[in-house]
Amino acid sequence: MNTKEYCYSWHLSLRVDRPVEGCTMRPHSYMYGKKLDDREADKPLPPHSKIMREPPPNHEFSYRWFRGPTHEPCAYEGCPRRTSFSPHDWSIHALGGAACGLQCVSTQSSLYKCTFCNATCFINAWKTQYTVPKEMRQSRSNTPSRQRSGSVDSDDDVRSVVSTGSMGRMNGSKSPAAFSDAGSNFSASSHPGTPRGFLGSYNNNSNSNSNNSYGAYNGGEMQLNEEWIEISRDQLYIPGPEDVGRKLKLEAAAYSTETGELLMHRVVKTDLVLARAPDPMKRPMVMAKTGPTGGGARFRIATYNVLAEIYATQQQYPYCDIWALSWDYRFQNIMREIIDASPDVICLQEVQADHYENHLYAAMSDQGYEGVYKQKTRQSMGLAGKVDGCALFWRRAKFHLAESYSIEFNELAQRQATQVLGLSPRSEEGAAFLNRLSKDNVAQLVVLELAQPTLATRTNRDPINQVCIANTHLYSNKDFPDVKLWQAWQLLQELENFVLSRGTNLPLIICGDFNSTPDTAVYDLLSRQTVHPGHPDVNIAANEDIPNVLPDAMNITHSFQLGSAYQTVLGEEPIQTNYTGNFKGVLDYVWYSVQNLRPLSAAPIPDEPILTRHGEALPSTEFSSDHIMLISDIQILGGGSRPP
């Protein structure tokens, strides 16, 4: 019979992102256990761990938030961060790539114990320092340490995990609510009787089995010298203007859901709270050389790839601060961009499903918009809702929805393989065809009707009061130009069937991220109705790995006469609509049917010096996507007459 006893190490992880005014802070907290054998039981434990006889029970967390005192962020008087807490001034770019604060450790220097936000400020301040006389150095006995200003896990929670014995349980509250009974002044020693009393009881002779070697800590000195005010007991916290320039502290305690017993506790302190980002730059509209004629309805349309959270990683964008990549920060900026542009219709790409449901739809509805959403056809990446798609919104006061449809390119590939080419999906040829084309991309199609229809006049006896809007995001991989061309062709075929079935006078606008530059076959097809047979995108060498998915180039056509709004208004396409460290070029377009629509204006893309003033590339603290929004004012021409 096996009578061997096991023990477990308990671990508590707690992390919060950098706080920014107006952005929701969500604690990342979890507690877990690990079974230890005899050899592991004797090894030192990492901080915030302890050894117990059984694995952690089911538990829940209780939280408390505190606001710290005012804090001088940098001792160098010429540093802009002494008075500014704008995200633009605290980014990696502004700090010269350094996320590490510095503290002078020389007792001989007049700068002793002064802290600096980066190396540049320290170097500049060092030019003015002087040597302190010997008799004045006696009081300088404590040696400060170098600290990272960029870390949100700067743990002052030396009391956070305490064990009464290597195999014992902590004494603590039996009720999660009791954890919050302490007063608003964050001083553990002043509340020895509270469930947080074990904080004040910490001393340097704590049981060694808990491996919390904080011998340099002076039992609560931090609390005696600094005043921390309790500000919330909710799990989530949204910093306000009163928090800007101060640090926040989060206390988290894990309680047994069955007994209410306090299991583990931890405290973390954040970086300084940053102010909300300044308002987005104004995007001036440039008018077309040909002025408007006639009395057709006008509306503003925009298209914007907003960069889904699942793709906004530090690995993909190492030049952007991780807190500036967070959805909470970027969503605030993106919404302000949209509101400032004030479009009547906006086509969005890379909208994450859970963000549409939980954030975007409600925010747009509050601004007077109605919308529809279509997610990509692939499975979510991990948790539910972690898949992106397309969203299309229209201003309720301007348009009413007449019809709405969605297009799945996977379904079109299946239809072409089986019904057009007669391929069996189970055959080798059919499987290769579908594998090449099934990339999960989608498109949206809506017909919008003017809320205030244009009335017939002498010059416009047959006014058009509807417009068809298509929104899409084509496949992104540069090594699959044939797939992009096939998707664009299929989209145009679907739109052709749809529009022609409703009469030839239904205006059409196609917006989106086409992942295709102006030198590609996709651009040629959209702008010229056909593709040159000698174009490289049409002549991909087919082999066992790359099946031929395109028909003869002469058959890749459509009947629409389309123009690019930006090319029409500005005389050329922008230099770039996507600006990252790895790629800079045009991928996004607003296409319109030239026989019944006229672009009146367009918002030029900001120049490169503006795009890079707060970051090496996009996204940055100023531009919260790696794409730039396209904005154009469009007029419906009466009766389908051609523009002059």
XYZ file of C-alpha atoms in Angstrom, residues 244-636:
393
model
C -3.212 60.923 -13.352
C 0.418 61.237 -12.261
C -0.024 58.897 -9.301
C 0.581 55.207 -8.834
C -2.165 52.737 -8.037
C -1.971 49.723 -5.789
C -4.043 46.582 -6.181
C -4.604 44.102 -3.375
C -5.961 40.690 -4.294
C -6.917 37.948 -1.869
C -7.933 34.402 -2.767
C -10.642 32.828 -0.594
C -11.974 29.315 -0.439
C -15.420 29.299 -2.039
C -16.506 26.597 0.410
C -15.268 27.932 3.752
C -14.468 31.576 3.005
C -10.974 31.038 4.410
C -8.237 33.377 3.215
C -5.818 31.248 1.186
C -3.273 33.655 -0.269
C -2.845 37.369 -0.693
C -0.786 39.608 -2.938
C -0.266 43.288 -3.664
C 1.150 44.948 -6.784
C 1.860 48.558 -7.538
C 1.405 50.064 -10.990
C 3.374 52.599 -12.943
C 2.202 56.201 -12.907
C -1.283 56.684 -14.319
C -1.099 58.347 -17.722
C -3.571 60.920 -18.986
C -5.867 59.973 -21.816
C -4.312 60.433 -25.240
C -4.789 63.864 -26.822
C -7.632 64.197 -29.290
C -6.884 62.726 -32.720
C -5.455 65.040 -35.343
C -7.974 66.718 -37.598
C -8.164 65.175 -41.058
C -8.817 68.007 -43.544
C -10.931 67.197 -46.592
C -9.559 68.062 -50.041
C -12.247 68.951 -52.589
C -12.339 67.404 -56.044
C -11.403 69.728 -58.908
C -14.772 69.147 -60.533
C -17.348 70.785 -58.295
C -20.751 69.250 -57.517
C -23.592 69.684 -59.959
C -27.197 68.731 -59.565
C -29.107 68.081 -56.391
C -28.310 64.448 -55.638
C -27.938 63.306 -52.013
C -24.494 63.470 -50.421
C -23.023 61.305 -47.718
C -19.650 60.635 -46.125
C -18.171 57.136 -46.196
C -15.115 55.792 -44.410
C -13.236 52.509 -44.344
C -10.891 51.473 -41.555
C -8.991 48.329 -40.584
C -8.929 48.752 -36.797
C -6.398 45.952 -36.026
C -7.975 43.143 -34.005
C -6.615 42.505 -30.520
C -5.663 38.938 -31.444
C -3.141 40.335 -33.931
C -1.914 43.296 -31.845
C 1.011 41.530 -30.194
C 4.380 42.739 -28.984
C 6.022 40.214 -31.289
C 4.308 41.729 -34.329
C 4.798 45.345 -33.240
C 7.878 45.436 -30.956
C 8.219 49.199 -31.369
C 4.863 49.872 -29.689
C 4.334 49.835 -25.912
C 2.354 46.847 -24.731
C -0.102 49.118 -22.904
C -0.643 51.088 -26.143
C -1.451 47.782 -27.899
C -4.162 46.895 -25.384
C -7.691 47.003 -26.732
C -8.922 49.267 -23.917
C -6.418 51.959 -24.885
C -6.835 51.580 -28.632
C -10.630 51.400 -28.528
C -10.820 54.844 -26.901
C -8.644 56.342 -29.647
C -10.388 54.516 -32.487
C -13.827 55.667 -31.331
C -12.617 59.265 -31.090
C -11.221 58.990 -34.620
C -14.550 57.725 -35.917
C -16.533 60.391 -34.095
C -14.187 63.107 -35.380
C -14.513 61.850 -38.984
C -18.312 61.757 -38.561
C -19.074 59.366 -41.442
C -22.602 58.523 -42.501
C -21.398 55.019 -43.417
C -18.263 53.304 -42.119
C -16.842 49.936 -43.133
C -14.594 48.335 -40.527
C -12.277 45.350 -40.875
C -10.545 43.210 -38.240
C -13.337 43.782 -35.745
C -13.085 41.089 -33.089
C -16.368 39.279 -32.469
C -16.397 39.743 -28.697
C -15.423 43.414 -29.045
C -18.304 44.036 -31.451
C -20.736 42.465 -29.001
C -19.319 43.985 -25.807
C -17.936 47.365 -26.860
C -18.237 48.557 -30.429
C -21.933 48.100 -31.177
C -23.049 49.879 -27.997
C -20.562 52.712 -28.480
C -21.616 53.244 -32.087
C -25.280 53.009 -31.161
C -24.771 55.774 -28.611
C -23.374 57.910 -31.428
C -26.465 57.377 -33.558
C -25.386 54.414 -35.702
C -26.902 51.051 -36.545
C -24.776 48.193 -37.793
C -24.295 44.598 -38.909
C -21.407 42.212 -38.345
C -19.975 39.168 -40.101
C -17.141 37.209 -38.542
C -14.667 35.089 -40.467
C -15.649 31.473 -40.909
C -12.751 29.987 -38.954
C -12.934 28.871 -35.340
C -12.078 31.358 -32.603
C -8.494 31.548 -31.393
C -8.843 30.014 -27.956
C -11.697 31.667 -26.077
C -15.076 32.348 -27.639
C -15.221 35.565 -29.617
C -11.497 35.633 -30.410
C -12.008 35.772 -34.160
C -12.183 38.883 -36.313
C -14.544 39.923 -39.062
C -16.153 42.890 -40.812
C -18.572 45.437 -39.362
C -20.631 47.965 -41.282
C -22.387 50.906 -39.621
C -24.670 53.629 -40.953
C -26.069 56.756 -39.336
C -29.702 56.154 -38.434
C -30.670 59.759 -39.201
C -29.252 59.420 -42.729
C -30.092 55.882 -43.850
C -32.450 53.006 -43.237
C -31.445 49.407 -43.894
C -33.291 47.927 -46.872
C -31.348 44.675 -47.385
C -28.415 42.908 -45.738
C -26.390 39.879 -46.844
C -23.047 38.272 -46.147
C -20.608 36.467 -48.421
C -18.343 33.615 -47.336
C -15.494 32.945 -49.753
C -15.109 29.408 -48.405
C -18.664 28.699 -49.521
C -18.002 30.224 -52.955
C -14.924 28.001 -53.327
C -16.982 24.937 -52.438
C -19.642 25.922 -54.971
C -17.135 26.528 -57.762
C -15.307 23.282 -57.095
C -18.423 21.112 -57.128
C -20.902 22.920 -59.405
C -18.638 24.672 -61.908
C -15.542 22.476 -62.144
C -17.224 19.201 -61.195
C -14.566 18.346 -58.608
C -15.199 16.063 -55.699
C -14.034 17.567 -52.385
C -12.740 14.100 -51.473
C -10.575 13.782 -54.567
C -6.945 14.832 -54.435
C -7.501 17.566 -56.995
C -10.649 18.841 -55.276
C -9.038 18.840 -51.843
C -6.010 20.767 -53.154
C -8.301 23.318 -54.845
C -10.339 23.906 -51.696
C -7.302 23.960 -49.441
C -5.764 26.704 -51.592
C -8.883 28.878 -51.604
C -10.441 28.266 -48.181
C -8.957 31.136 -46.155
C -12.050 32.047 -44.124
C -12.413 35.581 -45.527
C -15.838 37.197 -45.761
C -17.650 40.207 -47.199
C -20.757 42.186 -46.271
C -23.404 43.599 -48.565
C -26.117 46.060 -47.588
C -28.595 48.241 -49.445
C -29.197 51.511 -47.618
C -32.146 53.789 -48.308
C -32.062 57.515 -47.616
C -34.072 58.405 -44.543
C -35.117 61.605 -46.318
C -35.553 60.633 -49.983
C -34.594 63.083 -52.685
C -37.700 64.399 -54.438
C -38.022 64.619 -58.190
C -37.172 67.949 -59.799
C -36.947 69.293 -63.339
C -33.233 68.510 -63.487
C -33.528 65.230 -61.599
C -36.775 63.581 -62.572
C -35.736 60.098 -61.463
C -33.792 60.538 -58.198
C -31.899 57.614 -56.752
C -32.551 57.044 -53.058
C -30.706 53.790 -52.467
C -27.051 52.795 -52.465
C -25.398 49.377 -52.257
C -22.378 49.156 -49.943
C -19.962 46.213 -49.894
C -17.315 45.736 -47.191
C -14.579 43.109 -47.380
C -11.170 42.034 -46.099
C -9.245 39.885 -48.570
C -6.594 37.321 -47.678
C -3.428 38.882 -46.293
C -0.616 36.471 -47.212
C 1.614 38.047 -49.869
C 2.504 34.604 -51.208
C -1.095 33.998 -52.326
C -1.798 36.640 -55.013
C -3.878 34.118 -56.940
C -6.182 33.667 -53.939
C -6.635 37.423 -53.537
C -7.442 37.799 -57.220
C -9.896 34.898 -57.076
C -11.604 36.453 -54.028
C -11.876 39.875 -55.694
C -13.240 38.304 -58.868
C -15.805 36.238 -56.973
C -16.900 39.266 -54.961
C -17.451 41.246 -58.151
C -19.409 38.334 -59.657
C -21.691 38.195 -56.621
C -22.184 41.970 -56.657
C -22.856 41.913 -60.383
C -25.624 39.348 -60.000
C -27.075 41.259 -57.066
C -27.033 44.744 -58.582
C -28.213 43.714 -62.038
C -31.171 41.858 -60.519
C -32.320 45.172 -59.041
C -31.828 47.310 -62.139
C -28.740 48.949 -63.505
C -29.157 52.220 -61.579
C -28.346 50.986 -58.082
C -25.161 52.855 -57.033
C -22.360 50.669 -55.719
C -19.508 51.342 -53.298
C -16.938 48.678 -52.430
C -14.783 49.405 -49.378
C -12.240 47.389 -47.505
C -8.745 46.133 -46.940
C -7.902 44.391 -50.204
C -4.350 43.530 -49.113
C -3.313 44.478 -52.643
C -1.128 47.362 -53.827
C -1.882 49.316 -57.045
C 0.541 47.156 -59.047
C -1.404 43.953 -58.399
C -3.903 42.104 -60.552
C -6.599 42.799 -57.928
C -6.230 46.544 -58.528
C -6.238 46.043 -62.299
C -9.408 43.978 -62.142
C -11.250 46.545 -60.037
C -10.131 49.568 -62.023
C -9.988 48.167 -65.586
C -12.605 45.374 -65.518
C -10.008 42.851 -66.648
C -6.539 41.470 -65.991
C -3.645 41.347 -68.428
C -2.795 37.721 -69.281
C 0.880 38.427 -68.695
C 0.453 39.761 -65.157
C 2.645 37.814 -62.671
C -0.313 37.303 -60.297
C -2.094 35.325 -63.024
C 0.923 33.254 -63.969
C 1.836 31.466 -60.775
C 3.654 28.253 -61.556
C 1.270 25.441 -60.687
C 2.753 22.318 -59.141
C 1.863 19.616 -56.658
C 1.824 22.143 -53.827
C 0.181 25.019 -55.693
C -2.878 24.025 -57.759
C -4.170 26.340 -60.459
C -7.299 27.976 -59.036
C -7.776 30.722 -61.640
C -9.576 30.442 -64.993
C -8.090 31.835 -68.170
C -7.236 35.510 -67.653
C -9.684 36.473 -70.431
C -12.509 35.171 -68.240
C -11.530 37.148 -65.142
C -13.741 40.155 -65.827
C -16.714 42.131 -64.562
C -19.110 44.694 -66.035
C -18.872 47.491 -63.425
C -17.223 50.788 -64.243
C -15.447 51.491 -60.975
C -13.292 54.370 -59.871
C -11.116 54.818 -56.807
C -12.365 57.761 -54.742
C -8.869 58.785 -53.636
C -7.376 58.501 -57.108
C -10.264 60.530 -58.541
C -10.121 63.338 -55.967
C -6.382 63.549 -55.309
C -5.131 62.496 -58.726
C -3.313 59.436 -57.362
C -3.570 56.777 -54.700
C -2.019 57.596 -51.318
C 1.598 56.657 -50.639
C 0.440 54.313 -47.911
C -2.660 53.269 -46.005
C -0.761 50.635 -44.000
C 2.423 51.734 -42.218
C 4.282 49.149 -40.114
C 7.870 48.258 -39.427
C 7.719 45.510 -42.066
C 5.476 47.015 -44.731
C 4.468 50.445 -45.980
C 2.014 50.718 -48.839
C -1.575 51.053 -50.065
C -3.946 48.207 -49.211
C -7.250 49.999 -48.548
C -9.608 51.542 -51.101
C -13.007 53.154 -51.629
C -14.338 52.035 -55.032
C -17.496 53.585 -56.515
C -19.669 53.114 -59.619
C -18.812 56.038 -61.874
C -22.143 56.198 -63.729
C -24.203 57.179 -60.688
C -21.791 58.334 -57.979
C -19.298 61.188 -57.770
C -16.621 61.620 -55.069
C -16.623 65.234 -53.863
C -13.687 65.127 -51.446
C -11.202 62.880 -49.681
C -9.056 63.143 -46.538
C -5.358 62.841 -47.493
C -3.253 60.345 -45.567
C -0.974 62.157 -43.050
C 2.610 62.616 -44.186
C 5.290 60.259 -42.904
C 6.744 62.766 -40.366
C 3.309 62.984 -38.756
C 2.824 59.225 -38.741
C 6.195 58.750 -37.003
C 6.238 61.673 -34.569
C 5.142 59.448 -31.674
C 6.398 56.077 -32.868
C 8.684 54.317 -35.282
C 5.655 53.012 -37.187
C 1.997 52.149 -36.605
C 0.398 51.386 -34.267
C 1.658 54.000 -31.818
C 0.293 55.954 -28.876
C -1.280 58.362 -31.403
C -2.417 56.027 -34.184
C -4.062 52.975 -32.666
C -4.183 50.801 -35.773
C -1.538 49.864 -38.299
C -3.888 51.190 -41.010
C -5.096 54.752 -41.614
C -8.773 55.518 -42.063
C -9.934 56.530 -45.560
C -12.676 59.187 -45.682
C -14.557 60.457 -48.739
C -17.664 62.518 -49.406
C -19.816 60.983 -52.160
C -22.755 62.368 -54.133
C -25.469 60.336 -55.814
